[in-house]
Each structure stands twice: as structure tokens, then as C-alpha cells.
Amino acid sequence: MKNYIVTHTFKSKEAKAKMMEVTGSMSMEDMTKAMTSDNAKCQMSWNTPGDNLTMFCWWKGTDPDAINKQLESMNDFYEPHKFVECTDNIIDFNAN
């Protein structure tokens, strides 16, 4: 699978609040299941504070369509997702 950094932009402050409410009520196991399939798997997510309507996720997927399909049930919260494909060559500045 390929690596993608995906920018997710909420449609509104209310959409962000609702999404945070929904995910806040889910167990980590349920969230992992919702974000995982044979063709797409979320690796990490970064939420932004306050009224910032953008969040970022690192996905592994066969292609952007597979990730969009995995996110299908959540798309009412977001504008269309933006994808940037990344290589497997990672520079880990925390490695010792």
C-alpha cells in the first residue's frame, strides 16, 4: 500500500464538534475498526485546536478512492479530502 497524508477540512464548527462528540463516545477498538479495511488503514491522526477546521491523517491505502470509501460514513462532516502521496523514505528525527 502507498502512504498518504490526507487533509480533512470540516464543513463547519458544528460539524467538527459533532465529529469530536461521535469519536469521543467510541472505544479505540471501534475507531480502529472504522478506519481499517483491506485497502485502506489510518495510521495516525492529528486534530487541531479551537476553531481550526483542519485535521491531518497519515493513511496507508491502495489509492485515494480506497481511503474515500473507508471514510464514506463520515463524509457529511468534511469537505472533499485532499491527498498527497508520500514515499516510504522516512526521516525519523526522534530515532536515536
mmCIF file with all atom_site columns, N, CA and C in Angstrom, residues 1-2 4 32-43 59-71 83:
data_model
loop_
_atom_site.group_PDB
_atom_site.id
_atom_site.type_symbol
_atom_site.label_atom_id
_atom_site.label_alt_id
_atom_site.label_comp_id
_atom_site.label_asym_id
_atom_site.label_entity_id
_atom_site.label_seq_id
_atom_site.pdbx_PDB_ins_code
_atom_site.Cartn_x
_atom_site.Cartn_y
_atom_site.Cartn_z
_atom_site.occupancy
_atom_site.B_iso_or_equiv
_atom_site.pdbx_formal_charge
_atom_site.auth_seq_id
_atom_site.auth_comp_id
_atom_site.auth_asym_id
_atom_site.auth_atom_id
_atom_site.pdbx_PDB_model_num
ATOM 1  N N  . MET A 1 1  ? 0.837   -1.183 0.000  1.00 0.00 ? 1  MET A N  1
ATOM 2  C CA . MET A 1 1  ? 0.000   0.000  0.000  1.00 0.00 ? 1  MET A CA 1
ATOM 3  C C  . MET A 1 1  ? 0.883   1.248  0.000  1.00 0.00 ? 1  MET A C  1
ATOM 4  N N  . LYS A 1 2  ? 0.320   2.332  -0.490 1.00 0.00 ? 2  LYS A N  1
ATOM 5  C CA . LYS A 1 2  ? 1.018   3.615  -0.566 1.00 0.00 ? 2  LYS A CA 1
ATOM 6  C C  . LYS A 1 2  ? 0.726   4.437  0.687  1.00 0.00 ? 2  LYS A C  1
ATOM 7  N N  . TYR A 1 4  ? -0.159  8.111  2.339  1.00 0.00 ? 4  TYR A N  1
ATOM 8  C CA . TYR A 1 4  ? -0.807  9.379  2.003  1.00 0.00 ? 4  TYR A CA 1
ATOM 9  C C  . TYR A 1 4  ? -0.931  10.227 3.259  1.00 0.00 ? 4  TYR A C  1
ATOM 10 N N  . THR A 1 32 ? -10.625 2.020  15.503 1.00 0.00 ? 32 THR A N  1
ATOM 11 C CA . THR A 1 32 ? -9.679  1.306  14.642 1.00 0.00 ? 32 THR A CA 1
ATOM 12 C C  . THR A 1 32 ? -10.420 0.499  13.584 1.00 0.00 ? 32 THR A C  1
ATOM 13 N N  . LYS A 1 33 ? -11.479 -0.196 13.971 1.00 0.00 ? 33 LYS A N  1
ATOM 14 C CA . LYS A 1 33 ? -12.280 -0.973 13.011 1.00 0.00 ? 33 LYS A CA 1
ATOM 15 C C  . LYS A 1 33 ? -12.886 -0.069 11.940 1.00 0.00 ? 33 LYS A C  1
ATOM 16 N N  . ALA A 1 34 ? -13.362 1.108  12.361 1.00 0.00 ? 34 ALA A N  1
ATOM 17 C CA . ALA A 1 34 ? -13.989 2.036  11.416 1.00 0.00 ? 34 ALA A CA 1
ATOM 18 C C  . ALA A 1 34 ? -12.981 2.619  10.429 1.00 0.00 ? 34 ALA A C  1
ATOM 19 N N  . MET A 1 35 ? -11.712 2.622  10.806 1.00 0.00 ? 35 MET A N  1
ATOM 20 C CA . MET A 1 35 ? -10.681 3.247  9.978  1.00 0.00 ? 35 MET A CA 1
ATOM 21 C C  . MET A 1 35 ? -9.778  2.226  9.297  1.00 0.00 ? 35 MET A C  1
ATOM 22 N N  . THR A 1 36 ? -10.224 0.963  9.230  1.00 0.00 ? 36 THR A N  1
ATOM 23 C CA . THR A 1 36 ? -9.382  -0.101 8.698  1.00 0.00 ? 36 THR A CA 1
ATOM 24 C C  . THR A 1 36 ? -10.155 -0.998 7.740  1.00 0.00 ? 36 THR A C  1
ATOM 25 N N  . SER A 1 37 ? -9.534  -1.273 6.600  1.00 0.00 ? 37 SER A N  1
ATOM 26 C CA . SER A 1 37 ? -10.049 -2.273 5.665  1.00 0.00 ? 37 SER A CA 1
ATOM 27 C C  . SER A 1 37 ? -8.849  -2.924 4.975  1.00 0.00 ? 37 SER A C  1
ATOM 28 N N  . ASP A 1 38 ? -9.116  -3.829 4.065  1.00 0.00 ? 38 ASP A N  1
ATOM 29 C CA . ASP A 1 38 ? -8.028  -4.468 3.323  1.00 0.00 ? 38 ASP A CA 1
ATOM 30 C C  . ASP A 1 38 ? -7.298  -3.476 2.421  1.00 0.00 ? 38 ASP A C  1
ATOM 31 N N  . ASN A 1 39 ? -7.977  -2.378 2.031  1.00 0.00 ? 39 ASN A N  1
ATOM 32 C CA . ASN A 1 39 ? -7.410  -1.446 1.060  1.00 0.00 ? 39 ASN A CA 1
ATOM 33 C C  . ASN A 1 39 ? -7.036  -0.079 1.617  1.00 0.00 ? 39 ASN A C  1
ATOM 34 N N  . ALA A 1 40 ? -7.390  0.179  2.878  1.00 0.00 ? 40 ALA A N  1
ATOM 35 C CA . ALA A 1 40 ? -7.092  1.487  3.476  1.00 0.00 ? 40 ALA A CA 1
ATOM 36 C C  . ALA A 1 40 ? -7.044  1.356  4.992  1.00 0.00 ? 40 ALA A C  1
ATOM 37 N N  . LYS A 1 41 ? -6.026  2.008  5.589  1.00 0.00 ? 41 LYS A N  1
ATOM 38 C CA . LYS A 1 41 ? -5.903  1.960  7.044  1.00 0.00 ? 41 LYS A CA 1
ATOM 39 C C  . LYS A 1 41 ? -5.282  3.259  7.542  1.00 0.00 ? 41 LYS A C  1
ATOM 40 N N  . CYS A 1 42 ? -6.002  3.928  8.437  1.00 0.00 ? 42 CYS A N  1
ATOM 41 C CA . CYS A 1 42 ? -5.460  5.132  9.044  1.00 0.00 ? 42 CYS A CA 1
ATOM 42 C C  . CYS A 1 42 ? -4.362  4.743  10.019 1.00 0.00 ? 42 CYS A C  1
ATOM 43 N N  . GLN A 1 43 ? -3.213  5.418  9.909  1.00 0.00 ? 43 GLN A N  1
ATOM 44 C CA . GLN A 1 43 ? -2.069  5.139  10.762 1.00 0.00 ? 43 GLN A CA 1
ATOM 45 C C  . GLN A 1 43 ? -2.016  6.081  11.967 1.00 0.00 ? 43 GLN A C  1
ATOM 46 N N  . TRP A 1 59 ? -2.390  7.939  6.184  1.00 0.00 ? 59 TRP A N  1
ATOM 47 C CA . TRP A 1 59 ? -3.089  6.736  5.734  1.00 0.00 ? 59 TRP A CA 1
ATOM 48 C C  . TRP A 1 59 ? -2.157  5.857  4.922  1.00 0.00 ? 59 TRP A C  1
ATOM 49 N N  . LYS A 1 60 ? -2.406  4.575  4.966  1.00 0.00 ? 60 LYS A N  1
ATOM 50 C CA . LYS A 1 60 ? -1.849  3.630  4.005  1.00 0.00 ? 60 LYS A CA 1
ATOM 51 C C  . LYS A 1 60 ? -3.050  3.132  3.210  1.00 0.00 ? 60 LYS A C  1
ATOM 52 N N  . GLY A 1 61 ? -2.920  3.181  1.891  1.00 0.00 ? 61 GLY A N  1
ATOM 53 C CA . GLY A 1 61 ? -4.030  2.752  1.050  1.00 0.00 ? 61 GLY A CA 1
ATOM 54 C C  . GLY A 1 61 ? -3.562  2.378  -0.337 1.00 0.00 ? 61 GLY A C  1
ATOM 55 N N  . THR A 1 62 ? -4.416  1.637  -1.016 1.00 0.00 ? 62 THR A N  1
ATOM 56 C CA . THR A 1 62 ? -4.094  1.271  -2.391 1.00 0.00 ? 62 THR A CA 1
ATOM 57 C C  . THR A 1 62 ? -4.152  2.493  -3.301 1.00 0.00 ? 62 THR A C  1
ATOM 58 N N  . ASP A 1 63 ? -5.065  3.427  -2.981 1.00 0.00 ? 63 ASP A N  1
ATOM 59 C CA . ASP A 1 63 ? -5.221  4.665  -3.738 1.00 0.00 ? 63 ASP A CA 1
ATOM 60 C C  . ASP A 1 63 ? -6.191  5.571  -2.980 1.00 0.00 ? 63 ASP A C  1
ATOM 61 N N  . PRO A 1 64 ? -6.330  6.844  -3.380 1.00 0.00 ? 64 PRO A N  1
ATOM 62 C CA . PRO A 1 64 ? -7.253  7.747  -2.689 1.00 0.00 ? 64 PRO A CA 1
ATOM 63 C C  . PRO A 1 64 ? -8.706  7.253  -2.681 1.00 0.00 ? 64 PRO A C  1
ATOM 64 N N  . ASP A 1 65 ? -9.130  6.568  -3.741 1.00 0.00 ? 65 ASP A N  1
ATOM 65 C CA . ASP A 1 65 ? -10.504 6.060  -3.773 1.00 0.00 ? 65 ASP A CA 1
ATOM 66 C C  . ASP A 1 65 ? -10.767 5.079  -2.640 1.00 0.00 ? 65 ASP A C  1
ATOM 67 N N  . ALA A 1 66 ? -9.786  4.243  -2.311 1.00 0.00 ? 66 ALA A N  1
ATOM 68 C CA . ALA A 1 66 ? -9.952  3.274  -1.216 1.00 0.00 ? 66 ALA A CA 1
ATOM 69 C C  . ALA A 1 66 ? -10.097 4.008  0.117  1.00 0.00 ? 66 ALA A C  1
ATOM 70 N N  . ILE A 1 67 ? -9.352  5.088  0.296  1.00 0.00 ? 67 ILE A N  1
ATOM 71 C CA . ILE A 1 67 ? -9.452  5.862  1.533  1.00 0.00 ? 67 ILE A CA 1
ATOM 72 C C  . ILE A 1 67 ? -10.793 6.585  1.584  1.00 0.00 ? 67 ILE A C  1
ATOM 73 N N  . ASN A 1 68 ? -11.207 7.180  0.479  1.00 0.00 ? 68 ASN A N  1
ATOM 74 C CA . ASN A 1 68 ? -12.527 7.824  0.430  1.00 0.00 ? 68 ASN A CA 1
ATOM 75 C C  . ASN A 1 68 ? -13.632 6.833  0.761  1.00 0.00 ? 68 ASN A C  1
ATOM 76 N N  . LYS A 1 69 ? -13.521 5.617  0.242  1.00 0.00 ? 69 LYS A N  1
ATOM 77 C CA . LYS A 1 69 ? -14.530 4.590  0.533  1.00 0.00 ? 69 LYS A CA 1
ATOM 78 C C  . LYS A 1 69 ? -14.545 4.260  2.018  1.00 0.00 ? 69 LYS A C  1
ATOM 79 N N  . GLN A 1 70 ? -13.360 4.182  2.632  1.00 0.00 ? 70 GLN A N  1
ATOM 80 C CA . GLN A 1 70 ? -13.287 3.890  4.062  1.00 0.00 ? 70 GLN A CA 1
ATOM 81 C C  . GLN A 1 70 ? -13.905 5.013  4.891  1.00 0.00 ? 70 GLN A C  1
ATOM 82 N N  . LEU A 1 71 ? -13.779 6.246  4.428  1.00 0.00 ? 71 LEU A N  1
ATOM 83 C CA . LEU A 1 71 ? -14.301 7.412  5.144  1.00 0.00 ? 71 LEU A CA 1
ATOM 84 C C  . LEU A 1 71 ? -15.757 7.737  4.802  1.00 0.00 ? 71 LEU A C  1
ATOM 85 N N  . PHE A 1 83 ? -5.376  14.713 -0.844 1.00 0.00 ? 83 PHE A N  1
ATOM 86 C CA . PHE A 1 83 ? -4.401  13.640 -0.698 1.00 0.00 ? 83 PHE A CA 1
ATOM 87 C C  . PHE A 1 83 ? -3.047  14.048 -1.254 1.00 0.00 ? 83 PHE A C  1
#
